Coordinates of C-alpha atoms in Angstrom, one line a residue:
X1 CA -39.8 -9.8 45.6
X2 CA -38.5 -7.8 42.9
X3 CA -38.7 -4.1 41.9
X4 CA -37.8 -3.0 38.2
X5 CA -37.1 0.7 36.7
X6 CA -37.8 0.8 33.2
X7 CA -36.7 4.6 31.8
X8 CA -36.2 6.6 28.7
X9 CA -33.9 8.9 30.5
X10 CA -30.8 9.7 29.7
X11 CA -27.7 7.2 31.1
X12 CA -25.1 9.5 32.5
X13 CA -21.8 8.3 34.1
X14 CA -21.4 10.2 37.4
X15 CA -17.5 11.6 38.5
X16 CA -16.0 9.3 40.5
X17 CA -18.3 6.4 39.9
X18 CA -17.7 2.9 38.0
X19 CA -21.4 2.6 37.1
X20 CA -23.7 4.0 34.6
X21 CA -26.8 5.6 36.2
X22 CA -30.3 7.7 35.0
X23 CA -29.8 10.9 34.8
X24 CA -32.5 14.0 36.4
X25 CA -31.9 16.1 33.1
X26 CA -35.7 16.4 31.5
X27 CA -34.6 14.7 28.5
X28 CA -35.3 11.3 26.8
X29 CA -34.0 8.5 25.0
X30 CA -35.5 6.6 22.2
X31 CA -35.4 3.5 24.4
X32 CA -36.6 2.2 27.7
X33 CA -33.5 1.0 29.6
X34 CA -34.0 -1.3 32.8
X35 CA -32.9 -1.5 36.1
X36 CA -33.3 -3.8 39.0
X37 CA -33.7 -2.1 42.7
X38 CA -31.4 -3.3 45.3
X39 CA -33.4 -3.7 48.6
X40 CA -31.5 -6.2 50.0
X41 CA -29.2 -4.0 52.0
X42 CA -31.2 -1.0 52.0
X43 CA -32.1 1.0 55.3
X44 CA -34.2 4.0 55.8
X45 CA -32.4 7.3 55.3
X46 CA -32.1 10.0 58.5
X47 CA -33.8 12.7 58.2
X48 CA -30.1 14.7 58.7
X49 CA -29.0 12.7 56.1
X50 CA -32.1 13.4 53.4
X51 CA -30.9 17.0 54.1
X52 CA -27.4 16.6 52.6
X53 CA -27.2 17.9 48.9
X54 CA -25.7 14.5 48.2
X55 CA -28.5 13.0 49.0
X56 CA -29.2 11.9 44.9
X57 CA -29.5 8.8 43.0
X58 CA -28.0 5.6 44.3
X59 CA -28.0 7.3 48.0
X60 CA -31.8 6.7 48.1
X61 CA -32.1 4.1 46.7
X62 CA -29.3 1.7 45.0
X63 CA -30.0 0.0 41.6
X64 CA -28.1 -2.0 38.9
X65 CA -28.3 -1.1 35.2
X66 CA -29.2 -4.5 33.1
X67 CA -27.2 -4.7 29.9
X68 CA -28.3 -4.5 26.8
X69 CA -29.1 -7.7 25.2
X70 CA -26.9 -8.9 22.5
X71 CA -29.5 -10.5 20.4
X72 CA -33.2 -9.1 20.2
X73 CA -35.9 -11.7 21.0
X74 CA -36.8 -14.1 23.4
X75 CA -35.2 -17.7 21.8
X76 CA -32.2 -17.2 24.5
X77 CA -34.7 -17.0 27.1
X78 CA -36.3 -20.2 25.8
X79 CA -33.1 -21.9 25.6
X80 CA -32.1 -21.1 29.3
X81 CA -35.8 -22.3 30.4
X82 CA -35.1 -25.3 28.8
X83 CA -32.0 -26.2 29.3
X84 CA -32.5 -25.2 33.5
X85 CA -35.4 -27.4 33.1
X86 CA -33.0 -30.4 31.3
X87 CA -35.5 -30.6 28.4
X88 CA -32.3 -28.8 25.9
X89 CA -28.8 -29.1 26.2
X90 CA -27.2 -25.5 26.3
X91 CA -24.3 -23.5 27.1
X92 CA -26.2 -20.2 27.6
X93 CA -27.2 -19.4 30.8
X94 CA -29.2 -16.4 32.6
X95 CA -26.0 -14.6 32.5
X96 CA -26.5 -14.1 28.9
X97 CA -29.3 -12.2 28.8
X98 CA -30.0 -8.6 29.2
X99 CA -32.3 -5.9 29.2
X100 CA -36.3 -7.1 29.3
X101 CA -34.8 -10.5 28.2
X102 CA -33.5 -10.4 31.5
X103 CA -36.7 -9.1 33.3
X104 CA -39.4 -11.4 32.0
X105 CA -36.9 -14.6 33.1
X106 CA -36.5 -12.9 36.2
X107 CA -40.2 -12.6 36.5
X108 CA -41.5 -15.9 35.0
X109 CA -38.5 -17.7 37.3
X110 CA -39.9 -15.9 40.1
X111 CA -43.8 -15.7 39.8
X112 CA -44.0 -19.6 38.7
X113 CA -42.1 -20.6 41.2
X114 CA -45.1 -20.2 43.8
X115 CA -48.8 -21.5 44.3
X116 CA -49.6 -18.1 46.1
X117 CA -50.8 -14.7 44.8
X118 CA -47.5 -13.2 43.4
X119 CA -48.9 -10.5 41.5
X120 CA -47.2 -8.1 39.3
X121 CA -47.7 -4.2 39.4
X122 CA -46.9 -1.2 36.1
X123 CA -46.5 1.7 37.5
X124 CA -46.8 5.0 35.7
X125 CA -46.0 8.4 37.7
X126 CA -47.4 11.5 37.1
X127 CA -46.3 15.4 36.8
X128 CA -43.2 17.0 38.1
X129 CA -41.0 14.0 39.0
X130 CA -37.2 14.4 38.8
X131 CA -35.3 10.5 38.9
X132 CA -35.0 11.1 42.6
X133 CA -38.2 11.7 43.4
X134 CA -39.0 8.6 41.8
X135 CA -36.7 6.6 43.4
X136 CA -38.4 8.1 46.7
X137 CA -41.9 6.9 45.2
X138 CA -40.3 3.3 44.7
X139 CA -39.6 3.1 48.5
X140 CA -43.4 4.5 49.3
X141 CA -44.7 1.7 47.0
X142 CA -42.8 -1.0 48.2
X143 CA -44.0 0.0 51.7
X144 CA -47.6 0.5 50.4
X145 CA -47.8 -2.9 47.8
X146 CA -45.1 -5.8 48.9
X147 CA -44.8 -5.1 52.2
X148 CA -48.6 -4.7 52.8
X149 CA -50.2 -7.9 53.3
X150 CA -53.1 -6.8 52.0
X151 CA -51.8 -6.5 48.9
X152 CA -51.2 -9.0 46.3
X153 CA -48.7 -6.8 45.1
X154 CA -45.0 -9.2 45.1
X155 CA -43.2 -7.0 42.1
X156 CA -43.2 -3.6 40.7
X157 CA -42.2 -2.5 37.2
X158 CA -42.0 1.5 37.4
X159 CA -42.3 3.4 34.6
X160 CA -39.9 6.1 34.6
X161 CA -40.2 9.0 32.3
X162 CA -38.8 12.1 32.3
X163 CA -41.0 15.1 34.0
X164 CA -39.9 18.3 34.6
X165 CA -38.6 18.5 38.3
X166 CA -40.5 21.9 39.3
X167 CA -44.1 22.4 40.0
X168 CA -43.9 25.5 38.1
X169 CA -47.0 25.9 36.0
X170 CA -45.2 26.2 32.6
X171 CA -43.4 23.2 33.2
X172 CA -47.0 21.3 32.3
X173 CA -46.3 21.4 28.9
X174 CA -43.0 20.0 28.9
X175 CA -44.1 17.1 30.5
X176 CA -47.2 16.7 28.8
X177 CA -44.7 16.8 25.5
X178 CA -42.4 14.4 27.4
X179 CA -45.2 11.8 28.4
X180 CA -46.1 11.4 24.8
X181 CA -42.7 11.1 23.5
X182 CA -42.5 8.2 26.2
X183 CA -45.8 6.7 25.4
X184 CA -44.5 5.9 21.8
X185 CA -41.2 4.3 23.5
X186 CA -43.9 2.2 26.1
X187 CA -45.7 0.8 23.4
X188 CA -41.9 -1.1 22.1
X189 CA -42.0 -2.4 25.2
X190 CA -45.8 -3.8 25.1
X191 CA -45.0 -5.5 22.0
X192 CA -41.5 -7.1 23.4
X193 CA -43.8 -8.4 26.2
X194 CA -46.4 -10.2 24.1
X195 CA -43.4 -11.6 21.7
X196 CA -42.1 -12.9 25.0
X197 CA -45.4 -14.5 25.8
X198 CA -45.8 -15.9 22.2
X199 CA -42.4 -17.4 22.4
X200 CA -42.4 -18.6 25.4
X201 CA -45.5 -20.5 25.5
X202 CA -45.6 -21.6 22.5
X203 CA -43.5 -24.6 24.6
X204 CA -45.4 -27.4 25.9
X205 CA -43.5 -27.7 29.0
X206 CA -43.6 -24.4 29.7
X207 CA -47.3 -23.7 31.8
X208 CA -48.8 -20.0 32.3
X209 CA -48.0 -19.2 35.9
X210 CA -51.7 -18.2 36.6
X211 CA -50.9 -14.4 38.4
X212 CA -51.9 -11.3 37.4
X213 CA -50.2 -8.2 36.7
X214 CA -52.0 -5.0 36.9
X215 CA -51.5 -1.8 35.3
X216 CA -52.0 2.1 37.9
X217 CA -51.6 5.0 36.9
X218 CA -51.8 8.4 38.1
X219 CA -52.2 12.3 37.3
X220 CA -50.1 13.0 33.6
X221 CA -48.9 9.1 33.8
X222 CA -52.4 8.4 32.3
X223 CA -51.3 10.8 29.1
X224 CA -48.4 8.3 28.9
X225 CA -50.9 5.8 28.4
X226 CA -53.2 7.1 26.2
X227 CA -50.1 8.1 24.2
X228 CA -49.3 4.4 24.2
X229 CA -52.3 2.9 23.7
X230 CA -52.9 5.6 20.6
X231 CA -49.9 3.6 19.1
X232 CA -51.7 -0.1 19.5
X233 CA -53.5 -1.2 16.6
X234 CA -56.3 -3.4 17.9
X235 CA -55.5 -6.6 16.2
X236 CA -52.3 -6.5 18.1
X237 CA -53.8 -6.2 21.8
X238 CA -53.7 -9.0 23.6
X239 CA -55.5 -9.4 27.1
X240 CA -52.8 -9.7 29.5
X241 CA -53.7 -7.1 32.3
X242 CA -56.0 -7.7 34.8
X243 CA -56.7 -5.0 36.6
X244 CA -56.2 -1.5 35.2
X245 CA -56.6 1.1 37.7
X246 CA -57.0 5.1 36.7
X247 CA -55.8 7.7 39.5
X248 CA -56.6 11.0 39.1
X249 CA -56.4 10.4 35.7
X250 CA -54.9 14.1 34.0
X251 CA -56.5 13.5 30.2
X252 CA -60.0 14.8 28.8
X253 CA -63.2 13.2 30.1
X254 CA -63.7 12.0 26.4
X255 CA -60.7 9.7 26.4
X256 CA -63.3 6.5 26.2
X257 CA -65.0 7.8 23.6
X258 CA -64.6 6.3 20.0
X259 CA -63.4 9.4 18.3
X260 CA -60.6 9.4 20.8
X261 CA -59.8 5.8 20.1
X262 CA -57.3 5.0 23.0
X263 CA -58.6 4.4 26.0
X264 CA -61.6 2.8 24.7
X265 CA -58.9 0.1 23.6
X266 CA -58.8 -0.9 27.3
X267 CA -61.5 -3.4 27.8
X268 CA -59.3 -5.3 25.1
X269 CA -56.2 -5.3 26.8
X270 CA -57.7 -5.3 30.5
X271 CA -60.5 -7.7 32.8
X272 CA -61.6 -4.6 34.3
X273 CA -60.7 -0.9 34.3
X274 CA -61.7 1.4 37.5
X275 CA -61.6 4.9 37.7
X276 CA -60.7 6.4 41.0
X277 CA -61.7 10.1 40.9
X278 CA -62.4 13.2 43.3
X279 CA -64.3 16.2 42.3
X280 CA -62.2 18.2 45.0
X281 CA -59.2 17.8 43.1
X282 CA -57.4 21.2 43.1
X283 CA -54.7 20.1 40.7
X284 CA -57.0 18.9 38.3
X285 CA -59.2 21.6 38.6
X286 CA -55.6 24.0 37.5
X287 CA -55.0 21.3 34.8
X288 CA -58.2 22.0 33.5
X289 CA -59.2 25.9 33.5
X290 CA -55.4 26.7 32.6
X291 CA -53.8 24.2 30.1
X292 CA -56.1 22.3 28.8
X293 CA -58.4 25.2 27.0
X294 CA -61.5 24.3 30.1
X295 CA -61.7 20.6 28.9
X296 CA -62.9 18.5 32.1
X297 CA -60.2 16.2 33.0
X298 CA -61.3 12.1 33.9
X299 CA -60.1 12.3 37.0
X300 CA -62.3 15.1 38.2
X301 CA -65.5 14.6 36.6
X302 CA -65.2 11.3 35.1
X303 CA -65.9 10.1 31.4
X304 CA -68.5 11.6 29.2
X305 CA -69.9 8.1 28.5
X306 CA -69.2 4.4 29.4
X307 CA -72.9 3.1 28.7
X308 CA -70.9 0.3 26.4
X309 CA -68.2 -0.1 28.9
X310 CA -70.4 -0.6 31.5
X311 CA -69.5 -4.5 32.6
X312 CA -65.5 -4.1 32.4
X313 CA -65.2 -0.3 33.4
X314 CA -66.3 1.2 37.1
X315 CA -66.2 4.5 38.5
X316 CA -64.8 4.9 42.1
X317 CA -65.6 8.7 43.2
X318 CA -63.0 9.3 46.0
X319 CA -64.7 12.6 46.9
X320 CA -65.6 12.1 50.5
X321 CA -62.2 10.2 52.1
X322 CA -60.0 11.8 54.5
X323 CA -56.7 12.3 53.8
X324 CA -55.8 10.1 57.3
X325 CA -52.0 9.0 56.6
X326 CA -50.9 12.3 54.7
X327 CA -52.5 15.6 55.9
X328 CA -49.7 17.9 55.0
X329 CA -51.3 21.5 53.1
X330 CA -50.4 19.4 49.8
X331 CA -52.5 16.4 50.1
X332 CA -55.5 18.2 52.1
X333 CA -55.5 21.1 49.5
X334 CA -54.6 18.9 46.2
X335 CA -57.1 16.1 46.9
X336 CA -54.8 14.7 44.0
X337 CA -53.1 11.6 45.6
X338 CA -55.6 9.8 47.3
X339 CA -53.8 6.5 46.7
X340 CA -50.6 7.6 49.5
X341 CA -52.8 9.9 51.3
X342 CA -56.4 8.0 52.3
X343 CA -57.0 4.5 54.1
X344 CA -60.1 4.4 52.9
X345 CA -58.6 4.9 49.2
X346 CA -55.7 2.4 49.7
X347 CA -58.1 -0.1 51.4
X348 CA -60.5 0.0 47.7
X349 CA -57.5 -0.5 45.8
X350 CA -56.2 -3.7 47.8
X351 CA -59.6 -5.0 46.9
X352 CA -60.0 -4.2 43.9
X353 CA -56.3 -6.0 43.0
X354 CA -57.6 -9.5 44.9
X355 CA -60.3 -9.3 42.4
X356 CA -63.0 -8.9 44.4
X357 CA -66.6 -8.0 43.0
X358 CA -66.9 -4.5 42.5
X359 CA -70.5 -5.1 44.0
X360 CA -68.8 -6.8 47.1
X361 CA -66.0 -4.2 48.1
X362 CA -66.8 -2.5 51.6
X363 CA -67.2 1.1 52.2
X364 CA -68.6 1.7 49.2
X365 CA -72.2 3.2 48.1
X366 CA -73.5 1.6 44.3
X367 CA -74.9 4.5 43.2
X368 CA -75.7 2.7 39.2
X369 CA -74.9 -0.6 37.5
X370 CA -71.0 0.9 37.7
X371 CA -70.4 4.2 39.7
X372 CA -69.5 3.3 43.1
X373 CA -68.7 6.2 46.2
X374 CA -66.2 5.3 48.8
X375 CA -68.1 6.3 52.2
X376 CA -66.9 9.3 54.2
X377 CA -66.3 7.7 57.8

């Protein structure tokens, strides 16, 4: 089990501390930098404690910075593999590496290593997330994913980008600035992973390791998608995703279309796309008659038009679930996070990562060849 933070934040040194560390400031970097979570010794915080104003940063949750790589590519990594596996006399070792050389090793070591479903999650966040409040998330979806055995969930690479830390209306368009600035920075990190890929398995005696990694994302983290995917040129995209999975998506209904060009690049990149809506979502519902000049947003009233889509993308309308795990004013008013909030949600979305038919999942209504209602129980 392993669970990665990959940021363009800021790297701060705190007072007192020998580490470097993300910073909360609503600024970012050119660069995604990456972390590795530290679970090992971790225990769950009071609720005296989470009261403290120290309560930041490594006291949630501790992580350790990777270094940056000291030569760009992925021949070191290559070199270790084979010399670990005696086919290449070397003296580097995994020592050596750094930063997503460091990660994919990590990952390929880890993943390749079993016959079992060790499946690999991307995780985008949405609006008004500080760096603690994502390092709280990463605790709710290592709970929800790896320690689920439901889920075929075994790692999580979340995507950390900078959002403003208030709910305050106005702070919408900062962060809808700041997910496209980190969209442009994602799509570096895209290309590193298929160069990776090409490099590594360009070796005979180095196999595919036959899991998946899937790609969720929710609210404003879809706008860091589309910002990413607008970047991708399609002779470049390669079909490594298996599962892409749209929550409460916050973009325009017309994102599919070809005039858009981005998310109608996702049946190239992804086996199958589903988009979990609600038409109750209040935060959506803001989103749309406030900022976004009355344009309906995905994850409200779905896409204008998937007709050509139809056998890769499906349409999940959460509308009818109860919010049974999380009934707190902001889940039962918002209808926005369905995916921490519902059973009924969470219990599609474990599905729909094993890969099961979307004709075969339970508790759903097939309401056309690919719109699909979760029943209200």
């Amino acid at each position: 089990m392993a669970v990665y933070i990959l940021s363009n934040r800021k790297i701060i040194r705190h007072k007192g501390e020998k580490e470097d560390s993300f910073s909360n400031d609503e600024y970012s970097i050119p660069n995604f930098r990456i972390a590795k979570c530290n679970f090992e010794n971790h225990k769950e915080t009071t609720t005296q404690a989470k009261k403290k104003k120290d309560y930041t940063n490594r006291k949630i949750l501790d992580y350790q910075l990777f270094s940056e790589p000291e030569k760009q590519g992925y021949e070191e990594v290559l070199e270790v593999l084979l010399n670990e596996k005696g086919l290449k006399k070397s003296n580097l070792t995994a020592n050596n590496l750094g930063g997503s050389q460091k990660m994919f090793y990590e990952l390929y070591k880890n993943i390749s290593s079993t016959k079992v479903r060790s499946d690999v999650l991307i995780f985008i966040h949405g609006y008004a997330y500080s760096f603690d409040d994502e390092l709280k998330a990463i605790i709710d979806l290592k709970k929800l994913f790896i320690d689920n055995p439901e889920s075929p969930i075994e790692h999580i690479l979340f995507v950390s980008w900078p959002a403003s830390r208030s709910l305050i209306p106005m702070t919408y368009f900062d962060d809808k600035a700041s997910s496209i600035n980190s969209g442009t920075s994602l799509v570096r990190l895209f290309y590193f992973y298929t160069q990776f890929l090409k490099d590594i398995f360009s070796h005979k005696d180095l196999k595919p390791c036959n899991q998946h990694i899937h790609l969720m994302t929710h609210s404003l983290g879809n706008r860091v998608l589309q910002s990413m995917l607008y970047s991708l040129k399609r002779e470049n995209i390669l079909r490594v995703i298996d599962q892409v999975l749209l929550l409460n998506a916050d973009v325009s209904y017309k994102v599919f279309d070809d005039a858009e060009d981005s998310f109608n690049k996702l049946p190239l990149l992804a086996n199958r796309v589903s988009i979990y809506l609600n038409r109750k979502d209040a935060i959506l519902g803001i989103s749309q008659f406030t900022k976004n000049i009355l344009t309906p947003r995905l994850g409200k009233n779905g896409p204008s038009n998937i007709e050509h889509f139809k056998d890769i993308v499906s349409i999940v309308d959460c509308t009818y679930i109860e919010n049974d795990l999380k009934n707190t004013f902001k889940f039962e008013f918002g209808n926005h996070w369905g995916y921490l909030s519902s059973s009924q949600a969470q219990s599609d979305i474990f599905q729909t990562l094993n890969g099961i038919d979307r004709n075969l999942i339970t508790n759903r209504t097939k309401n056309n060849e690919y719109t699909f209602t979760i029943n209200y129980q």
